Short mmCIF file of C-alpha atoms in Angstrom, two decimals:
data_model
loop_
_atom_site.label_atom_id
_atom_site.label_comp_id
_atom_site.label_asym_id
_atom_site.label_seq_id
_atom_site.Cartn_x
_atom_site.Cartn_y
_atom_site.Cartn_z
CA MET T 128 -0.95 228.90 61.50
CA LEU T 129 1.48 227.69 64.12
CA ASN T 130 4.63 229.30 65.44
CA ASP T 131 7.22 226.56 65.83
CA THR T 132 10.15 226.85 68.26
CA ARG T 133 12.63 224.02 68.30
CA SER T 134 15.86 223.28 70.12
CA THR T 135 18.10 220.31 69.33
CA ALA T 136 21.38 218.90 70.61
CA GLU T 137 23.26 216.20 68.73
CA SER T 138 26.23 213.98 69.43
CA HIS T 139 28.02 211.63 67.03
CA LEU T 140 30.56 208.86 67.38
CA GLY T 141 32.06 207.07 64.40
CA ALA T 142 34.77 204.60 63.54
CA LEU T 143 36.11 203.22 60.25
CA ALA T 144 38.74 200.55 59.81
CA ASN T 145 40.12 198.86 56.70
CA LEU T 146 42.45 195.88 56.58
CA SER T 147 43.85 194.17 53.49
CA TYR T 148 46.19 191.22 53.24
CA LYS T 149 47.91 190.00 50.10
CA PHE T 150 48.93 186.38 50.28
CA SER T 151 50.62 186.49 46.87
CA ASN T 152 50.16 188.10 43.50
CA TYR T 153 47.20 185.78 43.02
CA HIS T 154 45.31 186.01 46.33
CA GLN T 155 44.19 188.91 48.54
CA ILE T 156 41.41 189.58 51.04
CA HIS T 157 39.93 192.77 52.48
CA THR T 158 38.00 193.64 55.63
CA ASN T 159 36.03 196.80 56.23
CA LEU T 160 34.45 197.82 59.54
CA PHE T 161 32.12 200.80 59.88
CA TYR T 162 30.42 202.01 63.06
CA ASN T 163 28.33 205.10 63.68
CA LYS T 164 26.37 206.09 66.77
CA SER T 165 24.33 209.27 67.10
CA GLY T 166 21.97 210.79 69.61
CA THR T 167 19.54 213.66 69.11
CA SER T 168 17.75 215.43 71.91
CA GLU T 169 14.88 217.68 70.86
CA SER T 170 12.59 220.11 72.58
CA ARG T 171 9.74 221.58 70.53
CA PHE T 172 6.93 224.04 71.24
CA MET T 173 4.21 225.00 68.77
CA GLU T 174 1.61 227.68 69.37
CA GLY T 175 -1.19 229.09 67.24
CA GLY T 176 -4.58 228.41 65.74
CA TRP T 177 -6.06 225.07 64.69
CA PRO T 178 -8.96 225.81 62.30
CA GLN T 179 -9.85 222.14 61.71
CA GLU T 180 -10.49 221.61 65.42
CA PHE T 181 -11.47 225.02 66.82
CA GLY T 182 -12.56 227.02 63.79
CA ILE T 183 -11.53 230.57 62.89
CA GLY T 184 -12.41 233.75 64.74
CA PRO T 185 -11.43 236.04 67.60
CA ASP T 186 -12.85 233.58 70.16
CA ALA T 187 -11.09 230.54 68.69
CA PRO T 188 -8.84 228.83 71.26
CA THR T 189 -5.06 228.99 71.02
CA TYR T 190 -3.50 225.57 70.48
CA PHE T 191 -0.25 224.41 72.14
CA ASN T 192 1.84 221.37 71.27
CA ARG T 193 4.87 220.36 73.36
CA VAL T 194 7.29 217.59 72.41
CA LEU T 195 10.33 216.38 74.34
CA SER T 196 12.26 213.50 72.81
CA TYR T 197 15.58 211.72 72.53
CA THR T 198 16.48 209.47 69.59
CA GLU T 199 19.50 207.19 69.45
CA ARG T 200 20.66 205.56 66.20
CA ASP T 201 23.28 202.86 65.83
CA VAL T 202 24.71 201.60 62.51
CA ARG T 203 27.18 198.72 62.25
CA SER T 204 28.58 197.23 59.08
CA LEU T 205 31.19 194.50 58.57
CA GLN T 206 32.38 193.53 55.10
CA PHE T 207 34.69 190.77 53.89
CA SER T 208 35.84 190.41 50.31
CA GLY T 209 38.46 188.53 48.40
CA GLU T 210 40.01 188.24 44.94
CA HIS T 211 41.73 185.10 43.73
CA PHE T 212 43.47 184.06 40.54
CA LEU T 213 43.41 180.27 40.19
CA LYS T 214 46.05 179.80 37.54
CA PRO T 215 46.29 175.98 37.87
CA ILE T 216 42.51 175.74 37.34
CA LEU T 217 42.06 177.09 33.81
CA ASN T 218 43.20 180.59 34.83
CA ILE T 219 39.94 181.22 36.66
CA THR T 220 39.45 184.58 38.41
CA PHE T 221 37.18 184.41 41.46
CA ASP T 222 35.94 187.23 43.70
CA TRP T 223 33.48 187.19 46.60
CA ASN T 224 31.85 189.55 49.08
CA VAL T 225 30.09 189.15 52.43
CA SER T 226 28.36 192.13 54.03
CA LEU T 227 26.73 192.07 57.48
CA ALA T 228 24.84 195.19 58.59
CA LYS T 229 22.71 196.03 61.62
CA THR T 230 20.79 199.24 62.33
CA THR T 231 18.91 200.14 65.49
CA GLN T 232 16.87 203.19 66.45
CA VAL T 233 15.60 203.77 69.97
CA GLU T 234 13.27 206.44 71.31
CA PRO T 235 13.27 205.67 75.04
CA ASP T 236 10.76 208.29 76.17
CA ARG T 237 9.11 210.61 73.66
CA ARG T 238 6.72 212.93 75.50
CA LEU T 239 3.84 214.67 73.75
CA ILE T 240 1.44 217.13 75.37
CA THR T 241 -1.26 219.07 73.53
CA SER T 242 -3.49 221.67 75.16
CA ALA T 243 -5.58 224.72 74.30
CA PHE T 244 -6.40 228.07 75.89
CA GLN T 245 -9.55 230.10 75.33
CA ASP T 246 -10.54 233.50 76.70
CA VAL T 247 -14.18 234.52 76.07
CA ASN T 248 -15.63 237.61 77.73
CA GLY T 249 -12.96 237.51 80.39
CA GLN T 250 -13.61 233.86 81.22
CA THR T 251 -10.59 231.60 80.83
CA ASN T 252 -10.87 227.97 79.77
CA HIS T 253 -7.91 225.59 79.66
CA ILE T 254 -8.27 222.33 77.72
CA ILE T 255 -5.81 219.43 77.91
CA THR T 256 -8.10 216.59 76.81
CA GLY T 257 -10.09 216.99 73.62
CA SER T 258 -11.79 214.85 71.00
CA GLY T 259 -9.54 216.11 68.21
CA PHE T 260 -6.11 215.50 69.73
CA ASP T 261 -4.44 212.79 71.77
CA ASP T 262 -4.16 212.74 75.53
CA PRO T 263 -0.73 213.60 76.96
CA SER T 264 1.35 210.53 76.13
CA ARG T 265 4.77 208.96 76.46
CA TYR T 266 6.09 206.82 73.61
CA PHE T 267 8.71 204.09 73.87
CA ARG T 268 9.88 202.89 70.45
CA ASN T 269 12.46 200.40 69.25
CA LEU T 270 13.48 199.53 65.66
CA ASP T 271 15.87 196.72 64.67
CA ASP T 272 16.98 196.25 61.08
CA ASN T 273 19.36 193.50 59.91
CA SER T 274 20.69 193.00 56.40
CA ASN T 275 23.09 190.26 55.26
CA THR T 276 24.39 190.14 51.69
CA TYR T 277 26.48 187.46 49.94
CA SER T 278 27.77 187.46 46.36
CA PHE T 279 30.44 185.89 44.15
CA ASN T 280 31.66 186.14 40.56
CA ILE T 281 33.67 183.64 38.52
CA LYS T 282 35.42 184.54 35.28
CA LEU T 283 36.80 181.85 32.98
CA PRO T 284 38.91 182.99 30.00
CA PHE T 285 39.03 180.93 26.83
CA LYS T 286 40.07 181.28 23.22
CA GLN T 287 37.50 181.28 20.49
CA TRP T 288 37.97 180.96 16.75
CA ASP T 289 41.17 182.51 15.41
CA SER T 290 42.56 182.23 18.97
CA LYS T 291 40.83 185.42 20.04
CA LYS T 292 40.46 185.89 23.81
CA SER T 293 36.97 185.65 25.26
CA GLU T 294 35.44 185.15 28.71
CA PHE T 295 32.69 183.17 30.33
CA LYS T 296 31.22 184.66 33.51
CA ILE T 297 28.82 183.42 36.14
CA GLY T 298 27.78 184.86 39.49
CA ALA T 299 25.22 184.82 42.27
CA PHE T 300 23.74 187.26 44.76
CA TYR T 301 21.73 186.66 47.93
CA GLN T 302 20.36 189.21 50.39
CA GLU T 303 18.34 188.61 53.53
CA THR T 304 16.75 191.56 55.37
CA ASP T 305 14.49 191.62 58.40
CA ARG T 306 12.98 194.50 60.38
CA ASP T 307 11.21 194.58 63.72
CA PHE T 308 9.41 197.63 65.15
CA LYS T 309 7.85 197.84 68.59
CA GLU T 310 6.03 200.74 70.24
CA ARG T 311 4.57 201.17 73.72
CA ILE T 312 2.32 204.14 74.56
CA PHE T 313 1.19 205.32 77.99
CA SER T 314 -1.44 208.08 78.03
CA TYR T 315 -2.53 210.34 80.88
CA ARG T 316 -6.20 210.90 81.54
CA ILE T 317 -6.19 214.48 82.84
CA ASN T 318 -9.28 216.10 84.36
CA ASN T 319 -10.04 219.33 82.48
CA HIS T 320 -11.70 220.76 85.60
CA LEU T 321 -8.49 220.20 87.59
CA PHE T 322 -6.44 221.69 84.76
CA ASN T 323 -8.55 224.85 84.91
CA GLU T 324 -8.21 225.04 88.70
CA LEU T 325 -4.44 225.00 88.23
CA ASN T 326 -4.73 227.78 85.63
CA GLY T 327 -3.26 225.57 82.91
CA ASN T 328 -0.03 224.89 84.79
CA ILE T 329 1.52 221.96 82.90
CA THR T 330 4.18 221.23 85.52
CA GLU T 331 1.79 221.19 88.46
CA VAL T 332 -0.95 219.10 86.87
CA PHE T 333 1.54 216.22 86.48
CA SER T 334 2.76 216.42 90.07
CA GLU T 335 2.43 213.38 92.30
CA GLN T 336 -0.35 214.81 94.47
CA TYR T 337 -2.80 214.73 91.55
CA MET T 338 -1.99 211.22 90.36
CA GLY T 339 -4.10 208.18 91.20
CA ILE T 340 -6.25 208.27 94.33
CA THR T 341 -6.35 211.85 95.61
CA SER T 342 -8.82 211.42 98.50
CA VAL T 343 -11.10 208.91 100.22
CA ASP T 344 -14.62 209.75 101.47
CA THR T 345 -16.56 207.81 104.08
CA LEU T 346 -20.19 207.46 103.08
CA GLY T 347 -23.16 207.29 105.41
CA ASN T 348 -23.37 203.50 105.27
CA GLY T 349 -19.73 203.21 106.28
CA SER T 350 -18.44 202.34 102.84
CA LEU T 351 -15.55 204.16 101.25
CA ARG T 352 -15.51 206.18 98.06
CA TYR T 353 -12.20 206.70 96.31
CA ASN T 354 -11.71 209.91 94.37
CA PHE T 355 -9.33 209.70 91.45
CA GLY T 356 -7.28 212.47 89.94
CA ASN T 357 -5.15 211.80 86.89
CA THR T 358 -4.71 208.22 85.76
CA VAL T 359 -2.39 206.43 83.32
CA LYS T 360 -3.62 204.10 80.58
CA ASP T 361 -1.68 201.67 78.42
CA ASN T 362 -2.67 203.02 75.01
CA THR T 363 -0.44 200.77 72.93
CA ARG T 364 -1.86 200.09 69.45
CA LEU T 365 -1.23 196.70 67.87
CA ARG T 366 -1.47 198.20 64.38
CA ASN T 367 1.72 200.16 65.09
CA GLN T 368 3.77 196.98 65.64
CA TYR T 369 5.20 195.15 62.68
CA THR T 370 7.78 192.58 61.64
CA GLY T 371 8.91 192.13 58.06
CA ASP T 372 11.53 190.24 56.09
CA GLN T 373 12.75 190.15 52.52
CA LYS T 374 14.90 187.65 50.65
CA VAL T 375 16.44 188.30 47.24
CA THR T 376 18.25 185.65 45.18
CA ALA T 377 19.79 186.30 41.77
CA PHE T 378 22.05 184.47 39.32
CA TYR T 379 23.61 185.45 36.04
CA GLY T 380 25.68 183.94 33.27
CA MET T 381 27.27 185.63 30.27
CA ILE T 382 29.78 185.14 27.48
CA GLU T 383 31.95 187.86 26.03
CA LEU T 384 33.16 187.21 22.49
CA ALA T 385 35.69 189.36 20.67
CA ASP T 386 34.98 190.54 17.11
CA CYS T 387 31.67 188.74 17.04
CA CYS T 388 30.14 191.44 14.87
CA PHE T 389 32.20 190.14 11.94
CA SER T 390 33.13 193.58 10.67
CA LYS T 391 36.38 195.32 9.92
CA PHE T 392 36.06 197.24 13.19
CA ASN T 393 37.20 195.71 16.47
CA CYS T 394 34.27 195.25 18.81
CA ARG T 395 33.08 193.10 21.68
CA CYS T 396 29.68 191.66 22.27
CA THR T 397 28.03 189.92 25.17
CA ILE T 398 25.69 186.97 24.95
#
């Protein structure tokens, strides 16, 4: 059971624009522009027991999870469409649509720290590196998603038997989507002994004086021994990176015939 405390701050920016132009009663085009940008800053602190890792009982350690993150999302969409009536060409009606969309999501520095505290018979033990949870880490993530869509429809009217009005329709659709996700992870190797000496002080254990080489000893033979405190490791996982794409192509053709059911009731059918 964990007690979860969370604080978030959000900001949003949006824009929408529409433009239409009518050349004549037979031709018109439309443009639509949509833009949305949002940012979410989150601070989260969870505290409680972790039975899977530490078991259950009065001596079970208390688990802490701290997350500090900022996520920025950007959505852009541009659409063009048109409708045309080609009276000189067999009274054809033609409409088309082009849609270009791009989405990005950036997490420039997501910080995650897990630790535990245990008090047994008056003896305090602070744990910041364990086998069951990740080392303190900073995540840098970037997602790019692009989607382009194209379509058109053509409608040709004609007269069937008994001069009844019917229509022949054809159309096509094409969509191309690609996505690229990249993640970089840097993890801190923290000495549990040092963490206990600092009485579990999260702020102090990450201070500059405990990073990298903390001291140098001169050995009896004159050689030097370097003592390391906390170190940083590139813990990026290739399995978390991916690139994907998808292409969809579709066509259709249809004929609408009036009164094709040959009954006394008016009806329409599609072939």
